[in-house]
PDB file of C-alpha atoms and ligand atoms in Angstrom:
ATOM      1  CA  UNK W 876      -4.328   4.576  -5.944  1.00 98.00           C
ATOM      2  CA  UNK W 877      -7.396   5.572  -8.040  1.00 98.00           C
ATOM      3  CA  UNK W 878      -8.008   8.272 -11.206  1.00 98.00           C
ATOM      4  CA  UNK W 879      -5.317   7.355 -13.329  1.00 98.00           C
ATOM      5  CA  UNK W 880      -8.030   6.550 -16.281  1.00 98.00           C
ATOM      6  CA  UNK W 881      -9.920   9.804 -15.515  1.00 98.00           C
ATOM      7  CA  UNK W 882      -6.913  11.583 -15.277  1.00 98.00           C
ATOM      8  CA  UNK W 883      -6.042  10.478 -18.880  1.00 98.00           C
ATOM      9  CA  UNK W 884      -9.414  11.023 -20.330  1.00 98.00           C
ATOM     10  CA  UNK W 885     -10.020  14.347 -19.361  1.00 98.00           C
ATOM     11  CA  UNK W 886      -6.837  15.005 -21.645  1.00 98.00           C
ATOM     12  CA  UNK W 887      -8.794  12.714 -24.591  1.00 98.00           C
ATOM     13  CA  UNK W 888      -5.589  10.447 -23.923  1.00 98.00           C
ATOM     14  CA  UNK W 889      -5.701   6.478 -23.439  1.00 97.00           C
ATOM     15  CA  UNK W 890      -6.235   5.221 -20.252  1.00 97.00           C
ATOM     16  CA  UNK W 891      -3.082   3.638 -20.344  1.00 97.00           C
ATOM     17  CA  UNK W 892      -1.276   6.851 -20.455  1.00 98.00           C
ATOM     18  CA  UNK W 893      -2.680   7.768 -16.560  1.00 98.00           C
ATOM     19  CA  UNK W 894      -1.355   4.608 -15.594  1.00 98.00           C
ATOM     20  CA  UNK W 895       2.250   5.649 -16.938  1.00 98.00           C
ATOM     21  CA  UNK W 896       1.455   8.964 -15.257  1.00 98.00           C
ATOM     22  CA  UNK W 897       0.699   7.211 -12.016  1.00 98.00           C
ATOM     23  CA  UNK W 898       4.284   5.594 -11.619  1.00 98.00           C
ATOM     24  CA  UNK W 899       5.680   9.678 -10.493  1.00 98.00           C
ATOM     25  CA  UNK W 900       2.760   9.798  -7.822  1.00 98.00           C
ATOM     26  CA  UNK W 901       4.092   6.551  -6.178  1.00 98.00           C
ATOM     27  CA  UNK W 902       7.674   7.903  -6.239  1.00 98.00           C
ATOM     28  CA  UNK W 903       6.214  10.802  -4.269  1.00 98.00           C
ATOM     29  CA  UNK W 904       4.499   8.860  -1.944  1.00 98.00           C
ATOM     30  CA  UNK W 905       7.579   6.626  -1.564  1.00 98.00           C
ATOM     31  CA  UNK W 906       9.684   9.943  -0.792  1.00 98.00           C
ATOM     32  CA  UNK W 907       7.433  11.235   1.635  1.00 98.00           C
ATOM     33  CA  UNK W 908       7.480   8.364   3.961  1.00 98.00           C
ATOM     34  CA  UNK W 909      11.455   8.374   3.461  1.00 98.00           C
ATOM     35  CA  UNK W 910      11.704  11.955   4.734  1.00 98.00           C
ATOM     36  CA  UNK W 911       8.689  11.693   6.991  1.00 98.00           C
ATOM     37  CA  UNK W 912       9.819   8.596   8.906  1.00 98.00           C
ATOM     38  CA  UNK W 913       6.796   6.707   8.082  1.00 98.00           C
ATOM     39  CA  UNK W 914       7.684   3.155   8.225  1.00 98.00           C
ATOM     40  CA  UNK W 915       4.948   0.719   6.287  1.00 98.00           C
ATOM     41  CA  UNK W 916       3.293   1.869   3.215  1.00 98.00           C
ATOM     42  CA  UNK W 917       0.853  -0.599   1.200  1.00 98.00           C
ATOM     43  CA  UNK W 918      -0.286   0.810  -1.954  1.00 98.00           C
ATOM     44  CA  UNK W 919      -3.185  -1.105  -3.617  1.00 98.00           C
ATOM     45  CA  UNK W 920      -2.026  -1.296  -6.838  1.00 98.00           C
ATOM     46  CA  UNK W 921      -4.103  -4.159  -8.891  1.00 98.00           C
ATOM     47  CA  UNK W 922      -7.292  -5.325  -7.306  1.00 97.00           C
ATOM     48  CA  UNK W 923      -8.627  -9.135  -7.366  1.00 96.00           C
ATOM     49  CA  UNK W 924     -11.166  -7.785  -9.865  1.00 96.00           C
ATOM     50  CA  UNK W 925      -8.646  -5.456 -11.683  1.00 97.00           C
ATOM     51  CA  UNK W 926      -8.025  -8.669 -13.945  1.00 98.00           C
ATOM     52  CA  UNK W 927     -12.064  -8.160 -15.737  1.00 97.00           C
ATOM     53  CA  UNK W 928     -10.851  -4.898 -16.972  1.00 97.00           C
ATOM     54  CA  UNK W 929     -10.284  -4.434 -20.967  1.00 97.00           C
ATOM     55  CA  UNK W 930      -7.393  -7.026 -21.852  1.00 97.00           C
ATOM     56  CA  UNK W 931      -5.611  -4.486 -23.516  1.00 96.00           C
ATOM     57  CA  UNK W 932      -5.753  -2.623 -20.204  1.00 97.00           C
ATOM     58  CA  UNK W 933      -4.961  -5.741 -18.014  1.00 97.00           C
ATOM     59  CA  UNK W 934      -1.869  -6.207 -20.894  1.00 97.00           C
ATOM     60  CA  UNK W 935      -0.502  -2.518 -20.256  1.00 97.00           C
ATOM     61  CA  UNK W 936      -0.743  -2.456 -16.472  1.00 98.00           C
ATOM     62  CA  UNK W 937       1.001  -5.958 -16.613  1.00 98.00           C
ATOM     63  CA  UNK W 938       3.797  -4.597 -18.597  1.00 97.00           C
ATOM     64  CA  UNK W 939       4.417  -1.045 -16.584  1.00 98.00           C
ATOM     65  CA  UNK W 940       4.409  -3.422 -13.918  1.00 98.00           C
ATOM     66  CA  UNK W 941       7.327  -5.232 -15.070  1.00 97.00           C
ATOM     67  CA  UNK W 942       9.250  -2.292 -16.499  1.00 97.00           C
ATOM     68  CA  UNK W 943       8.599  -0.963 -12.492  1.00 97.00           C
ATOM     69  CA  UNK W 944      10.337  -4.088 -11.580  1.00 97.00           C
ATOM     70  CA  UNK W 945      13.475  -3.690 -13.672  1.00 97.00           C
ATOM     71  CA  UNK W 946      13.932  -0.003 -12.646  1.00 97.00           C
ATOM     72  CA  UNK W 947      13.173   0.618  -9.316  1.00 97.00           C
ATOM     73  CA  UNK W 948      14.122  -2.120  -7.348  1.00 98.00           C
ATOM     74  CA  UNK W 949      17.898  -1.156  -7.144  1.00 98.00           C
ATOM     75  CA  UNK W 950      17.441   2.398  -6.301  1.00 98.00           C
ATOM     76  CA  UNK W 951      14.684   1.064  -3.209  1.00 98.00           C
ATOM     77  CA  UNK W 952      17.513  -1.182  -1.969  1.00 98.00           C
ATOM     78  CA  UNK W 953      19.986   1.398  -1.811  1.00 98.00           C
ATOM     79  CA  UNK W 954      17.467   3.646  -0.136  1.00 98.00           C
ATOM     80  CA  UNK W 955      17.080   0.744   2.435  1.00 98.00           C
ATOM     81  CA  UNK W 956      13.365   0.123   1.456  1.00 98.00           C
ATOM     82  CA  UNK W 957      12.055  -3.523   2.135  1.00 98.00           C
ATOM     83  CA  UNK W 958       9.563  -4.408  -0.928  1.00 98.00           C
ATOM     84  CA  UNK W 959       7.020  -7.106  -0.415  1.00 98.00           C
ATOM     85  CA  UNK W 960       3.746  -8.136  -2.206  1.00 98.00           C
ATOM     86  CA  UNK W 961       0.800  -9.642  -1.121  1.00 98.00           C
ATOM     87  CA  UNK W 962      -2.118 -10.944  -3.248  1.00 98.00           C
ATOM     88  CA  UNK W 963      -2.728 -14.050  -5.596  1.00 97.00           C
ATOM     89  CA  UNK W 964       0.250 -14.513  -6.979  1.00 95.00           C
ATOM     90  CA  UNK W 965      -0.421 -17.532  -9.388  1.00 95.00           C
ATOM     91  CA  UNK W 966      -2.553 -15.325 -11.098  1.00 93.00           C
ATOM     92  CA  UNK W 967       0.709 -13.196 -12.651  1.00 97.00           C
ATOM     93  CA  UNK W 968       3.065 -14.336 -15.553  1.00 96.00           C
ATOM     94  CA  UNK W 969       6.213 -15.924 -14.535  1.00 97.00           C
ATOM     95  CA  UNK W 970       8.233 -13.145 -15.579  1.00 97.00           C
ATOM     96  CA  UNK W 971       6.717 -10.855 -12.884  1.00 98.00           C
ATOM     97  CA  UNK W 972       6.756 -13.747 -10.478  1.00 98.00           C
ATOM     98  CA  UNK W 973      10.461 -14.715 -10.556  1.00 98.00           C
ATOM     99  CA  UNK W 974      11.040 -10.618  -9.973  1.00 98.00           C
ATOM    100  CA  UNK W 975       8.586 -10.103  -7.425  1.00 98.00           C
ATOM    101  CA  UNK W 976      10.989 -12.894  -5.620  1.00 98.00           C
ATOM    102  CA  UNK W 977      13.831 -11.251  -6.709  1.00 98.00           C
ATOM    103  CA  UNK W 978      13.139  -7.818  -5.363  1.00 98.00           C
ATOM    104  CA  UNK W 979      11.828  -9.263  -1.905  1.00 98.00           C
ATOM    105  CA  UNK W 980      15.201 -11.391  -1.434  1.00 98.00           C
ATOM    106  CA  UNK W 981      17.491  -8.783  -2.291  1.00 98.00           C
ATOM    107  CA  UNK W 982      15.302  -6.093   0.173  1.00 98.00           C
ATOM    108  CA  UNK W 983      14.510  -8.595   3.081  1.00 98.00           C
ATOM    109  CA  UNK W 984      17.205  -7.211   5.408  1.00 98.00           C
ATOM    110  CA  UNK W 985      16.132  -3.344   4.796  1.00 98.00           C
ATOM    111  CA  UNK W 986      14.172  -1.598   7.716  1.00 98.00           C
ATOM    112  CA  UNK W 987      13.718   1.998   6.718  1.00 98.00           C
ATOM    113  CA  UNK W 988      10.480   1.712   4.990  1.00 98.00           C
ATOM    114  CA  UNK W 989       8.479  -1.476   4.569  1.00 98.00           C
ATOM    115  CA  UNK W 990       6.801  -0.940   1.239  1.00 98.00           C
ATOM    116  CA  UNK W 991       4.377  -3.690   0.354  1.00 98.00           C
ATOM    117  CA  UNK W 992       2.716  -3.812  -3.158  1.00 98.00           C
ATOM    118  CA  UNK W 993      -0.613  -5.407  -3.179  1.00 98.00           C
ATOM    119  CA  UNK W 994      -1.610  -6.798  -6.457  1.00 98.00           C
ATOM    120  CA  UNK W 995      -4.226  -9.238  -7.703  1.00 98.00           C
ATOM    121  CA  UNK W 996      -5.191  -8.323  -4.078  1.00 98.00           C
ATOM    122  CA  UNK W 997      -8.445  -8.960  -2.363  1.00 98.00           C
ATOM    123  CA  UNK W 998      -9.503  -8.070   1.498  1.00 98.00           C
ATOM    124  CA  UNK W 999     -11.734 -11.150   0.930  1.00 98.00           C
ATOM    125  CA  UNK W1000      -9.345 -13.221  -0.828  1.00 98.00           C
ATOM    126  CA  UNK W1001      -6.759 -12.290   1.799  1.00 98.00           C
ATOM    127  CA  UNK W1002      -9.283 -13.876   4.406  1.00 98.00           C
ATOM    128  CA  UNK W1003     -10.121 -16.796   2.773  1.00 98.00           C
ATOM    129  CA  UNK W1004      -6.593 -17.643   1.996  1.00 98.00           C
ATOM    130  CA  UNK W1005      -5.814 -17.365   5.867  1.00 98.00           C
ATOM    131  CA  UNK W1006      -8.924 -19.653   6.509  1.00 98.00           C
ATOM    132  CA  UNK W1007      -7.689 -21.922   4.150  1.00 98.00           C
ATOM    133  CA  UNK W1008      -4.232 -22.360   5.978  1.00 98.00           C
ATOM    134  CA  UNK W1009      -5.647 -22.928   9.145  1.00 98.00           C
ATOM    135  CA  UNK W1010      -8.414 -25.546   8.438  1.00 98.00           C
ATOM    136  CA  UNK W1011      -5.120 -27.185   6.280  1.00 98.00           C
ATOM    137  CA  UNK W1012      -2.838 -27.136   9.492  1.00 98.00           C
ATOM    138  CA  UNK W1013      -6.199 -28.317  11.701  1.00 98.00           C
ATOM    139  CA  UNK W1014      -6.403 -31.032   9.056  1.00 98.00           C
ATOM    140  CA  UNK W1015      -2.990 -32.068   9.594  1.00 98.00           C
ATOM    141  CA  UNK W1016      -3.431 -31.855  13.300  1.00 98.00           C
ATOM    142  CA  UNK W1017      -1.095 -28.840  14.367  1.00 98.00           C
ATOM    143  CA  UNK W1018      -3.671 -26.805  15.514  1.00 98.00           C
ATOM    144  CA  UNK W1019      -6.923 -27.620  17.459  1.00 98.00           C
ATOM    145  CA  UNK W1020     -10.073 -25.698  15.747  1.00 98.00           C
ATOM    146  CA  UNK W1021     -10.804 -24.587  19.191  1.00 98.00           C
ATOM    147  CA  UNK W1022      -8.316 -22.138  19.694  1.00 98.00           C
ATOM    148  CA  UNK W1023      -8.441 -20.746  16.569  1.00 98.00           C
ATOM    149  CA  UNK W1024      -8.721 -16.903  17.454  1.00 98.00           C
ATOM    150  CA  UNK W1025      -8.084 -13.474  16.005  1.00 98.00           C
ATOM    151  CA  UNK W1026      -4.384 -13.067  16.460  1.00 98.00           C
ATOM    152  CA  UNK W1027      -4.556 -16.792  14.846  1.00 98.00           C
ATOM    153  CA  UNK W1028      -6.406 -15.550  11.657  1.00 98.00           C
ATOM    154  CA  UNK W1029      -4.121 -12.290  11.663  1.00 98.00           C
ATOM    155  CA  UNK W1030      -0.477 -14.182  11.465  1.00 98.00           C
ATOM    156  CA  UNK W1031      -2.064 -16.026   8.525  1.00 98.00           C
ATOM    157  CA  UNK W1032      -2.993 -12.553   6.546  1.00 98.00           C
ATOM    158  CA  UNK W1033      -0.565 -10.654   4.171  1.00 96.00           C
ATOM    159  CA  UNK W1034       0.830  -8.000   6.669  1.00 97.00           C
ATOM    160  CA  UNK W1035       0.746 -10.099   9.274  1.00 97.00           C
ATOM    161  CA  UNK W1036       4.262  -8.789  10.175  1.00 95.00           C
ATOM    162  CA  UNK W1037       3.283  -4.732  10.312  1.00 97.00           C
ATOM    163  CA  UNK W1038       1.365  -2.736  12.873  1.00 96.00           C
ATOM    164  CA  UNK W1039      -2.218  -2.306  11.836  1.00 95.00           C
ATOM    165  CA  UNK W1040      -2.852   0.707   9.506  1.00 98.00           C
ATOM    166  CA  UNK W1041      -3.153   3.759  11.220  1.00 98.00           C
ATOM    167  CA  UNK W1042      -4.121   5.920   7.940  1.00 98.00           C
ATOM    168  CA  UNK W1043      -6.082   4.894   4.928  1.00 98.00           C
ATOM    169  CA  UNK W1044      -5.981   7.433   2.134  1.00 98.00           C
ATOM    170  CA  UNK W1045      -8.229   6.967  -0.961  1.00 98.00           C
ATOM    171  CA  UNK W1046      -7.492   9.160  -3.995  1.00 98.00           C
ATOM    172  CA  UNK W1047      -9.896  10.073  -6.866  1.00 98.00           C
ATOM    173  CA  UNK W1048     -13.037  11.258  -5.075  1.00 98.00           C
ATOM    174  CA  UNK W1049     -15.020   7.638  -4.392  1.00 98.00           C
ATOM    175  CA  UNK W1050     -16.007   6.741  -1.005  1.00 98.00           C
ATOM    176  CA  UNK W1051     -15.410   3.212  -0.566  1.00 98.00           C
ATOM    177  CA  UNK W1052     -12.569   0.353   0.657  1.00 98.00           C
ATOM    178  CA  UNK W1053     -13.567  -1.638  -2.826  1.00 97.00           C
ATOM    179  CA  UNK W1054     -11.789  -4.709  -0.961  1.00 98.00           C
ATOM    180  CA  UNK W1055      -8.443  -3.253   0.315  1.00 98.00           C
ATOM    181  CA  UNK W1056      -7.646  -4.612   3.749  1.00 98.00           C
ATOM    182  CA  UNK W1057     -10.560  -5.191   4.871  1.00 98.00           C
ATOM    183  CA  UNK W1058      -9.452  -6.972   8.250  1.00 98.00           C
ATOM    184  CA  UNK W1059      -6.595  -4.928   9.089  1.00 98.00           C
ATOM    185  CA  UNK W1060      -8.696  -1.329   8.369  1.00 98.00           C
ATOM    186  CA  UNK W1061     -10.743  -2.620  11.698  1.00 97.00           C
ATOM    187  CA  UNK W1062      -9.649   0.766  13.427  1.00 97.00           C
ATOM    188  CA  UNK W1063      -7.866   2.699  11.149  1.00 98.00           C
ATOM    189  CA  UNK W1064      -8.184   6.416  10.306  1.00 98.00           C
ATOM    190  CA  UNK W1065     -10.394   6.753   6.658  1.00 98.00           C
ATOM    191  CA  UNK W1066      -9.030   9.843   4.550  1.00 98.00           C
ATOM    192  CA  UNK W1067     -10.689  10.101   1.494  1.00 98.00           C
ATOM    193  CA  UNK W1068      -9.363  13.383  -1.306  1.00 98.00           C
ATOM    194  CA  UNK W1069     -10.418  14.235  -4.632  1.00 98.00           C
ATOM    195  CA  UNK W1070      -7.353  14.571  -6.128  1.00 98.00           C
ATOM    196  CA  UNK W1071      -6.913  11.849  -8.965  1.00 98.00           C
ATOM    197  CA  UNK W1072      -3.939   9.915  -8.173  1.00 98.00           C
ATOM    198  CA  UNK W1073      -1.090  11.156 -11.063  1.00 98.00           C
ATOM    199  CA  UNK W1074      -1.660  14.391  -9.484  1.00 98.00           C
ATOM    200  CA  UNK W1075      -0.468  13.277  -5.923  1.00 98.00           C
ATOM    201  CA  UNK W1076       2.205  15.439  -4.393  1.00 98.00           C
ATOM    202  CA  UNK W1077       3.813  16.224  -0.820  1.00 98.00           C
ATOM    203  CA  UNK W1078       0.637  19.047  -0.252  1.00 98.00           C
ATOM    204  CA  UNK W1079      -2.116  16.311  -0.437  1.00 98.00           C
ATOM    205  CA  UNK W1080      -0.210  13.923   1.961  1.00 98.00           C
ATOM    206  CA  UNK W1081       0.245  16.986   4.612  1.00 98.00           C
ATOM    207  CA  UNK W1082      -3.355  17.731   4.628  1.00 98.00           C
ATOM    208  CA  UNK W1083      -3.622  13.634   4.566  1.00 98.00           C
ATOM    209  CA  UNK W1084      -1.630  13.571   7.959  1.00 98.00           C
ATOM    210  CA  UNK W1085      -3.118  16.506   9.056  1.00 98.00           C
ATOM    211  CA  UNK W1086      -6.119  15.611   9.400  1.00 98.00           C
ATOM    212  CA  UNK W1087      -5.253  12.355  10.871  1.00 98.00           C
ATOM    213  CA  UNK W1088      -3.109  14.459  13.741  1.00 97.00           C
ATOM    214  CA  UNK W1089      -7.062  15.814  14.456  1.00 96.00           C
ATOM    215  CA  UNK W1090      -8.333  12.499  14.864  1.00 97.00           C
ATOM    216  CA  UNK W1091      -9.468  10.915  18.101  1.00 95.00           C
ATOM    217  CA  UNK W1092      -8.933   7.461  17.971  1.00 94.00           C
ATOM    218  CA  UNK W1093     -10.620   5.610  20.614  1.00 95.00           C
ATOM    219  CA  UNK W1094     -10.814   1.875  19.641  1.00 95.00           C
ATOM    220  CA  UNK W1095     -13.972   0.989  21.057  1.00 96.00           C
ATOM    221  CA  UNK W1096     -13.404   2.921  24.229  1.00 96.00           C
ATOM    222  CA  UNK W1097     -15.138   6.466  25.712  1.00 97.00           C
ATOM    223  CA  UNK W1098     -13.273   9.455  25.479  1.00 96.00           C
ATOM    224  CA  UNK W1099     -12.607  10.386  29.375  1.00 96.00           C
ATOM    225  CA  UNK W1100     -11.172   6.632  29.108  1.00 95.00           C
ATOM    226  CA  UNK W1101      -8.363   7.856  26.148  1.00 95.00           C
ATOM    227  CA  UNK W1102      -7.747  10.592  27.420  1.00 93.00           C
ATOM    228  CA  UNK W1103      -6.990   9.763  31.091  1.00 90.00           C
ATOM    229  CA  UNK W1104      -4.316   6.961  29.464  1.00 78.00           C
ATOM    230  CA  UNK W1105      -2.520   9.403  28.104  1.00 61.00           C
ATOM    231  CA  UNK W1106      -1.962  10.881  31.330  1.00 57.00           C
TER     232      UNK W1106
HETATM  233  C1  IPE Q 249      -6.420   3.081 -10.483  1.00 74.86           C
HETATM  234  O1  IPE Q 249      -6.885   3.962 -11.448  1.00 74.86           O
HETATM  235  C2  IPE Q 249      -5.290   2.215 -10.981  1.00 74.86           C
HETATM  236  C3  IPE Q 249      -5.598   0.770 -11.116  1.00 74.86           C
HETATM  237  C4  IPE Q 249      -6.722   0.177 -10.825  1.00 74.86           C
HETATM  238  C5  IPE Q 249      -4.535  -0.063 -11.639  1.00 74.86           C
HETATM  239  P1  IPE Q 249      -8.161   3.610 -12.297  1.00 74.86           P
HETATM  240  O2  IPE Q 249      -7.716   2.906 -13.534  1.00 74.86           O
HETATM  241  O3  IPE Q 249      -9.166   2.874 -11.484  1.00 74.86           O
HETATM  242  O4  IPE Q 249      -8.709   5.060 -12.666  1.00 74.86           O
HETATM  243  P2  IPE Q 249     -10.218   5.521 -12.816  1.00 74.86           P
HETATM  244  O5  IPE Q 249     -10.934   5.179 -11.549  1.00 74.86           O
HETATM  245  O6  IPE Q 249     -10.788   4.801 -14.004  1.00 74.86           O
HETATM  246  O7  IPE Q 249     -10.119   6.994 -13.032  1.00 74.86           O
HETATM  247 MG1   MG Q 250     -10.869   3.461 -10.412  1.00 74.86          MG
END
């Protein structure tokens, strides 16, 4: 979710204020996997590095987040939305802690749309936290370093529990992962759109899934080999 500063300063208004306008985009993105059937959306939505910005910016963000918290969490449940975060969560006041919690235990049973939030989120801290767990279980002696492997490392990363990505969709004109999942994105579709993200709407996700309908994924393979196991 990028452009909510730029968005704000090309009105001369606070960054802050494109961060406020940002909350209506996710509701629309929310919506649109609702009515589209889409059933995992992760929306990178404070970065590891996110915290060296302005502390009156860090401050804001921390606050919308917890105003977020309080309102939307009911109206996801009803809509039978599971809400998960992944990310350093140490790293966050207690008050957004205890609801993070909150909102997961009251949505854990929901299956219509798996919406994880990933804040004070790294692809690289999201790796090293996995190696971390495993060379602490080989430690203890539960596992044996030598069959540590890649589904291993996977079940130990924060969506270890959701089909890998199939679309990746970068608002605000920058070509670049800047540390999302950088494991799970292995093979999945990059869409990349100008469009700064307050002004997000319905149009820019169908040319988003468009364009992914035109793709040819292959996954390492040729394309007589695809096609023919399809047939
Ligand atoms: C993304 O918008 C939102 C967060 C990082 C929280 P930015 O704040 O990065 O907006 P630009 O890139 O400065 O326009
Ligand atoms: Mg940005």
């Amino acid at each position: 979710m990028d452009g909510n500063g730029r968005w704000a300063e090309r009105r001369q208004r606070p960054r802050t204020l494109g961060h406020r306008a940002g909350v209506k985009a996710v509701q629309v993105c929310i919506e649109y996997c609702l009515a589209q059937g889409i059933e995992a959306l992760t929306l990178f939505a404070f970065s590891s590095e996110n915290w060296n910005r302005p502390q009156e910016e860090v401050g804001a963000l921390m606050k919308l987040f917890l105003r977020m918290l309080d309102s939307e969490v009911d109206e996801l449940h009803r809509r039978g939305v599971r809400v998960a975060f992944i990310g350093d969560r140490p790293g966050f006041p207690e008050a957004i802690r205890a609801r993070m919690a909150v909102a997961e235990t009251l949505t854990r049973g929901n299956t219509r749309l798996v919406l994880t939030i990933a804040a004070s989120y790294g692809g690289r801290w999201d790796i090293a936290q996995a190696c971390r767990q495993l060379a602490t279980e080989a430690a203890a002696g539960a596992i044996d370093p030598a069959t540590i492997d890649e589904a291993m490392l996977h079940s130990r990363l924060g969506l270890a529990d959701l089909p890998e990505p199939d679309l990746f969709i970068r608002t605000g004109g920058d070509l670049r992962i800047s540390n999302f999942l950088l494991w799970q994105l292995a093979y999945t579709e990059l869409w990349f759109t100008e469009t700064l993200w307050p002004d997000l709407d319905a149009s820019v996700l169908d040319a988003a899934l468009a364009a992914f309908a035109d793709r040819e994924r292959r996954f390492g393979l040729t394309s007589a080999q695809v096609a023919g196991s399809t047939e």
